Coordinates of C-alpha atoms in Angstrom, one line a residue:
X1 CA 100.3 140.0 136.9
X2 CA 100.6 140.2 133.2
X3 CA 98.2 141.4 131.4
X4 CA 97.1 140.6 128.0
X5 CA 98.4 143.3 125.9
X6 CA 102.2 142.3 127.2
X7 CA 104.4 139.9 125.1
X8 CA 104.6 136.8 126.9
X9 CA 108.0 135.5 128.4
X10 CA 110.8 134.1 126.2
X11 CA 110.1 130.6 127.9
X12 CA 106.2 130.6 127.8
X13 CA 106.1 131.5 123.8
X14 CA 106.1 128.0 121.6
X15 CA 108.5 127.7 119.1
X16 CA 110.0 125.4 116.8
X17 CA 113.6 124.6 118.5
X18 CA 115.8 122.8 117.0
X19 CA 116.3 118.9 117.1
X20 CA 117.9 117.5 119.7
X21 CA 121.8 116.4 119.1
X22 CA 123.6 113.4 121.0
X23 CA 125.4 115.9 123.3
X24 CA 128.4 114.5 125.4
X25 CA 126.2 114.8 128.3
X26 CA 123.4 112.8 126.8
X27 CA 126.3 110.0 125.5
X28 CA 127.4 109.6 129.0
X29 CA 123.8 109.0 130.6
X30 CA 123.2 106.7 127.7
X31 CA 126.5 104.7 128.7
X32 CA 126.0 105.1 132.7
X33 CA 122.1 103.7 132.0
X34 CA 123.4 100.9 130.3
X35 CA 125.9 99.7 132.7
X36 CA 123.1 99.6 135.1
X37 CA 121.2 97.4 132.6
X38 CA 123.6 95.1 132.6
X39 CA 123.8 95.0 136.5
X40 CA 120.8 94.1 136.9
X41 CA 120.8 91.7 134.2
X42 CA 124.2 90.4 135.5
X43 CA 122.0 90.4 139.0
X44 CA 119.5 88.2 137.9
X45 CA 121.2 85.7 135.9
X46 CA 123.5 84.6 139.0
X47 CA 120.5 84.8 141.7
X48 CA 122.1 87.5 143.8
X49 CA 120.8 90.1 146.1
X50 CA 118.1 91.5 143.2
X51 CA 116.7 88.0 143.1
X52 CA 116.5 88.4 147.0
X53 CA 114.9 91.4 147.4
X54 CA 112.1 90.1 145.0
X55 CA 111.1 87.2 146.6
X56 CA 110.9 89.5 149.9
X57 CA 108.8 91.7 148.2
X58 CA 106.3 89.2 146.7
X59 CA 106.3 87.0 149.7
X60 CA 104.6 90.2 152.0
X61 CA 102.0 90.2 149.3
X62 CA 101.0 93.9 149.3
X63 CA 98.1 93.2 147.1
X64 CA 96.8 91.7 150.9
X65 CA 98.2 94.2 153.0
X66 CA 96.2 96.9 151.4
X67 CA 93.3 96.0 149.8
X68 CA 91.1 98.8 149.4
X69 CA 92.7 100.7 146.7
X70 CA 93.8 97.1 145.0
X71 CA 90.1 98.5 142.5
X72 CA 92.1 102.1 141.6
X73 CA 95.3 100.3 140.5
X74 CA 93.3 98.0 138.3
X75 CA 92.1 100.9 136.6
X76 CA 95.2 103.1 137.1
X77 CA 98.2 100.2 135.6
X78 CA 96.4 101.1 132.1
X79 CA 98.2 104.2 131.9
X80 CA 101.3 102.0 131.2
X81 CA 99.2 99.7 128.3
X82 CA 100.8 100.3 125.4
X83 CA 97.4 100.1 123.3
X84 CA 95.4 102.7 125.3
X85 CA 98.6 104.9 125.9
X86 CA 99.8 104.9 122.3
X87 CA 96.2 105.3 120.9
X88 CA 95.9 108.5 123.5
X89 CA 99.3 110.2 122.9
X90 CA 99.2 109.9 119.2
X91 CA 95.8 111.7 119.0
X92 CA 97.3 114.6 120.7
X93 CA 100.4 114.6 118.8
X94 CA 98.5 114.4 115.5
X95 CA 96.4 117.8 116.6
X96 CA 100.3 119.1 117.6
X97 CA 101.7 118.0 113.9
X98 CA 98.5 119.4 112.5
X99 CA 99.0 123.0 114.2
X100 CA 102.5 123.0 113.4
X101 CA 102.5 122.1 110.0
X102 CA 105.2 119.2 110.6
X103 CA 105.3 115.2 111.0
X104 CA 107.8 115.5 112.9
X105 CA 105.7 114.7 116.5
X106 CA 104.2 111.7 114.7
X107 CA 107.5 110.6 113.3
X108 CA 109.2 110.7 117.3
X109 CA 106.4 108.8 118.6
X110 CA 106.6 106.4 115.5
X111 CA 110.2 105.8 116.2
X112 CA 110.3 105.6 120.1
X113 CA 107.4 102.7 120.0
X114 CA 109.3 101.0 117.3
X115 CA 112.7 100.9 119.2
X116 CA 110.5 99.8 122.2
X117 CA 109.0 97.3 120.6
X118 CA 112.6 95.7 118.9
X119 CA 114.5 96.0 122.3
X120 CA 112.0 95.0 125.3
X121 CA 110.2 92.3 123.1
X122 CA 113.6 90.8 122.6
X123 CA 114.4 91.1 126.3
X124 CA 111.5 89.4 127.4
X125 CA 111.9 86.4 124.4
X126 CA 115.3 85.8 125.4
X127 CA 115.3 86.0 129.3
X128 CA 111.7 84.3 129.2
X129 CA 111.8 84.8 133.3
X130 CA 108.1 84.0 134.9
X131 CA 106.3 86.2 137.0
X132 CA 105.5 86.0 140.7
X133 CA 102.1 84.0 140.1
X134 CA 103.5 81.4 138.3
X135 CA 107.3 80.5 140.1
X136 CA 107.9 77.4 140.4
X137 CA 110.6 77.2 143.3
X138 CA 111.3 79.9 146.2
X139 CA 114.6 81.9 145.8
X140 CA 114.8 81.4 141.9
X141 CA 115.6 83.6 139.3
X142 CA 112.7 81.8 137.4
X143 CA 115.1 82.6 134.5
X144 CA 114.5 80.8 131.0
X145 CA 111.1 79.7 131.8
X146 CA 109.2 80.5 128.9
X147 CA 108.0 83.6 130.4
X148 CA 107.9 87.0 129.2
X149 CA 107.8 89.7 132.0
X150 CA 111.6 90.6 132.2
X151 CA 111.8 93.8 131.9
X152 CA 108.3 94.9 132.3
X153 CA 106.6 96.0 129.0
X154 CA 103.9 98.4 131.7
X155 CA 107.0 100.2 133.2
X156 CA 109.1 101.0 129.9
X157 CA 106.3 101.6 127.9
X158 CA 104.9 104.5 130.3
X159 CA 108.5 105.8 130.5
X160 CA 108.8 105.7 126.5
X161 CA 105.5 107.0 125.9
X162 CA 104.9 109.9 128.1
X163 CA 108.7 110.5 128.4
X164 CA 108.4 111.5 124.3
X165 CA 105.7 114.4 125.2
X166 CA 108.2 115.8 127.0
X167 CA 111.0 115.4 124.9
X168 CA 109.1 117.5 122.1
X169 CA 108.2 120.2 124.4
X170 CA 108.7 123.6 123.0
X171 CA 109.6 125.5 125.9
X172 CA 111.5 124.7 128.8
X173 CA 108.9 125.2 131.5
X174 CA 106.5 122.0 129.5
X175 CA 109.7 120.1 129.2
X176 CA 110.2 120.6 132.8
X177 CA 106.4 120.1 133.7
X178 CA 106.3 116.9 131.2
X179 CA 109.5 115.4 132.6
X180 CA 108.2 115.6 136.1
X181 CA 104.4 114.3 135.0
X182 CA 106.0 111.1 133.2
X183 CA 108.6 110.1 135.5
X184 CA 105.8 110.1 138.3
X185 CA 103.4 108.2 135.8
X186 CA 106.0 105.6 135.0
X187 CA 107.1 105.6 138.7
X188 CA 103.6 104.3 139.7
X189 CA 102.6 102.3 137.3
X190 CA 106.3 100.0 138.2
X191 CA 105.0 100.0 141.6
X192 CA 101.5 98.9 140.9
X193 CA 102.4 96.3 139.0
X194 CA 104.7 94.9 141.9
X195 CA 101.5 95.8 144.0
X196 CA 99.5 93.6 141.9
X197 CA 101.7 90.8 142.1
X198 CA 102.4 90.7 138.0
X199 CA 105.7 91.5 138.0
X200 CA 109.1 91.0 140.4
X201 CA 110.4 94.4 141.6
X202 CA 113.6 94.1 139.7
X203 CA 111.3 93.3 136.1
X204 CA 109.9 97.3 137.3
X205 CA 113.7 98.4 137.3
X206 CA 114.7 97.0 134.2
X207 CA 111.7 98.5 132.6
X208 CA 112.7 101.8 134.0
X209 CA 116.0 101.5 132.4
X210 CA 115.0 100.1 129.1
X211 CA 112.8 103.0 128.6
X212 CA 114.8 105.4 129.6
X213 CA 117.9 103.9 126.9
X214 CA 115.2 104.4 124.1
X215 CA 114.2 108.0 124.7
X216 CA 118.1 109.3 125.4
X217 CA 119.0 107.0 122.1
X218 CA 116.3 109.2 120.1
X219 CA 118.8 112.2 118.7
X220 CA 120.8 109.2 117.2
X221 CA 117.5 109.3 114.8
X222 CA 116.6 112.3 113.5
X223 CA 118.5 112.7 110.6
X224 CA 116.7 109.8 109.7
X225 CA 113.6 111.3 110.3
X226 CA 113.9 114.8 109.0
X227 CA 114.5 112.9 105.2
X228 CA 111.4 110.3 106.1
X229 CA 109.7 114.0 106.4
X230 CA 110.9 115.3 103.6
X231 CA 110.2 112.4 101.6
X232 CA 106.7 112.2 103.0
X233 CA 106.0 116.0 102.1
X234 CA 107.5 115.9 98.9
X235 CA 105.4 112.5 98.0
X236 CA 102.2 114.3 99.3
X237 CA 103.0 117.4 97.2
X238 CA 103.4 115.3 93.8
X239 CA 99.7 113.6 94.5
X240 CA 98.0 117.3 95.2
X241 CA 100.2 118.7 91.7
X242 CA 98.5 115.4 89.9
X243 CA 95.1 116.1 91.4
X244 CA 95.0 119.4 90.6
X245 CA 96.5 119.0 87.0
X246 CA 93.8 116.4 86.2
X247 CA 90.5 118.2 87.6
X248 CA 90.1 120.6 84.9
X249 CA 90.9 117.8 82.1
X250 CA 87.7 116.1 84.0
X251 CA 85.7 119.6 84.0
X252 CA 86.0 120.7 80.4
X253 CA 86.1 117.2 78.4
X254 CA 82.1 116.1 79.6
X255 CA 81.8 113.5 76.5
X256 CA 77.8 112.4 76.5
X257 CA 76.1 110.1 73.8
X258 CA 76.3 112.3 71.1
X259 CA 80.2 112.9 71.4
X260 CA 82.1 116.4 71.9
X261 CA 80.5 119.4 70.2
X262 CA 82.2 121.2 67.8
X263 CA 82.8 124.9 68.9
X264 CA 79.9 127.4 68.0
X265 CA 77.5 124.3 67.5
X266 CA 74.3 125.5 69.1
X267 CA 72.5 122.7 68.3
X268 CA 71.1 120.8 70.9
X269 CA 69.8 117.4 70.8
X270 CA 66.1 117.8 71.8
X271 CA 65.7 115.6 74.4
X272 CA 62.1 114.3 75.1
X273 CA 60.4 113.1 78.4
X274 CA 59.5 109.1 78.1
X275 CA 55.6 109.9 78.1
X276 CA 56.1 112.5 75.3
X277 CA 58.6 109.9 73.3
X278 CA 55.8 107.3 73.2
X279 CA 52.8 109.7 72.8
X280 CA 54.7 111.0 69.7
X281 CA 55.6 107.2 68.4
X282 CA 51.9 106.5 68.9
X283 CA 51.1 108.8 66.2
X284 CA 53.4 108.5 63.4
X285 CA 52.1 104.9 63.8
X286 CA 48.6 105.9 63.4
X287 CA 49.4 108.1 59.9
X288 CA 51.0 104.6 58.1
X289 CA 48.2 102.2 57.0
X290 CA 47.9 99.4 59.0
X291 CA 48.9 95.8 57.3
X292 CA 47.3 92.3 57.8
X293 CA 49.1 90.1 59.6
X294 CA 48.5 87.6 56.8
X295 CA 49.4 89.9 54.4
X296 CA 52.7 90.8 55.9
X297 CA 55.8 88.8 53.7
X298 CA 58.3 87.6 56.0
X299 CA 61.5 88.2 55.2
X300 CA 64.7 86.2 56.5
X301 CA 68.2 87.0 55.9
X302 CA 68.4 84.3 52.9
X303 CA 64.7 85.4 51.6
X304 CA 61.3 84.9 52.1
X305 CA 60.0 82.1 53.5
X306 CA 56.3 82.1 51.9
X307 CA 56.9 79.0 49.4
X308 CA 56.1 79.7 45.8
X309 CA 52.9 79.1 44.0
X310 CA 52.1 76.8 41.8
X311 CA 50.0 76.5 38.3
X312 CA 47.7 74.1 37.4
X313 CA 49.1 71.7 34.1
X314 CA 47.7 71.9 31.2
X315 CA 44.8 69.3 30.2
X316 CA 45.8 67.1 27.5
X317 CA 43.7 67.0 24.4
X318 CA 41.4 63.7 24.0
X319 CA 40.0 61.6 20.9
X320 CA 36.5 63.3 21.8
X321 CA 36.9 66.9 20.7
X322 CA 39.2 69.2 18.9
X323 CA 40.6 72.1 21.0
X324 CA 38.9 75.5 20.0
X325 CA 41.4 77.8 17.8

């Protein structure tokens, strides 16, 4: 028993290791995965034994042969939804890049779901091969149907998905431990979906394949994303360097209604409450004399408006009198 005061082992103690490489032992998996794509494919297309082995399979109906735990896999086929899945892994990946001070487990997750997305969406466009509910004729490949379940998007995705936690494990006992959890989580959810009746047993191999093609084809892309990290942390730096350099500019440089003070200007505009503004006004008021409205000369821009006054004419003079001198 160890006890807490003794360094942990070499393979228990997280560390940074270094990106993975396209080894010659990874290249040839890669190649010997893809010929069995292309077997099964191959398999399909020409409604051989694969095609076979499916309609066996869906004609004993498991989904009737066990009913009572057809509830658990309802629940328990989510693990392979890409929504719930993606949503759940990225969380803890984010916490990972977080304590490590790196993007890279964001970036890897980013990538994988991306070449999922390009490779078994274009599968399943271009096969368009119709599930086991909706075949149309017993003993056919139900091939170019306008269907979309060949390979199954459930089985790759919870290969792809979980399979990434444990390619960015840090020590070789949670690589082991993370290999192990996801190839039983994508092992089941490929068989409950064949339980279920969604997809044809060879749809849950192909997805096993396709999956496994995008995580061994990940080394090919971290070059790639080492720059798309550097970029991003150089691009994050330049916005906290324009931050900073602009907050004191904002703190010293407060410009109110009166404008900038000059330095060593104590002067302070006195600045009255409302009630003592008008109490004040009130009495300079009172001290001027008060004028008569009808006393009051309106004045316009061009003048005043109060039309001049006129004199009376002067009386004429008349035979009767003389005017006095």
């Amino acid at each position: 028993m160890r006890t807490n005061d003794e360094p942990a082992p070499a393979e228990e103690r997280p560390s940074d290791p270094p990106r993975p490489r396209m080894t010659r032992t990874r290249l040839g998996i890669f190649v010997a995965t893809s010929v069995v794509y292309a077997a099964i494919v191959v398999g399909v297309l020409t409604t051989s034994w694969p095609v076979r082995f499916d309609w066996q399979v869906m004609l004993f109906r498991p989904y009737k042969q066990w009913p009572a735990i057809h509830t658990f896999l309802d629940y328990f086929v989510v693990l392979g939804q890409r929504g719930p899945t993606a949503v759940a892994v990225a969380a803890w990946l984010g916490w990972c890049a977080y304590k490590r001070r790196t993007l890279r487990p964001l970036l890897v997750l980013g990538t994988a779901l991306l070449l999922l997305n390009a490779t078994v969406g274009a599968a399943k466009i271009g096969m368009g091969r119709l599930g086991p509910h909706y075949a149309t004729e017993i003993g056919s490949n139900e091939m170019f149907a306008g269907g979309d379940i060949f390979p199954s998007g459930h089985t790759a995705n919870a290969v792809v998905t979980w399979g990434v936690l444990a390619y960015l494990a840090t020590t070789p006992r949670a690589r082991r431990i993370a290999s192990v959890s996801a190839a039983l989580l994508a092992l089941g959810v490929g068989m409950t979906t064949v339980y279920l009746g969604t997809h044809w047993m060879s749809d849950v191999t192909l997805g096993w394949t396709a999956g496994l093609l995008v995580l061994l084809a990940l080394p090919w892309f971290e070059p790639l994303m080492a720059r798309a990290e550097t970029w991003l942390l150089t691009a994050w730096e330049r916005i906290r360097e324009r931050r900073a350099a602009l907050a004191p500019v904002v703190a010293t440089a407060p410009v109110g209604l009166w404008g900038p003070r000059a330095p060593g200007d104590d002067r302070a505009p006195v600045r009255e409450p409302v009630g003592a503004a008008s109490r004040s006004g009130r009495a300079r008021r009172a001290d001027r004399p008060h004028t008569p409205r009808s006393e009051r000369t309106p004045v316009t821009p061009s003048g005043s408006r109060r039309p001049p006054q006129r004199t009376a004419p002067p009386v004429p003079a008349t035979g009767r009198g003389r005017a006095v001198g």
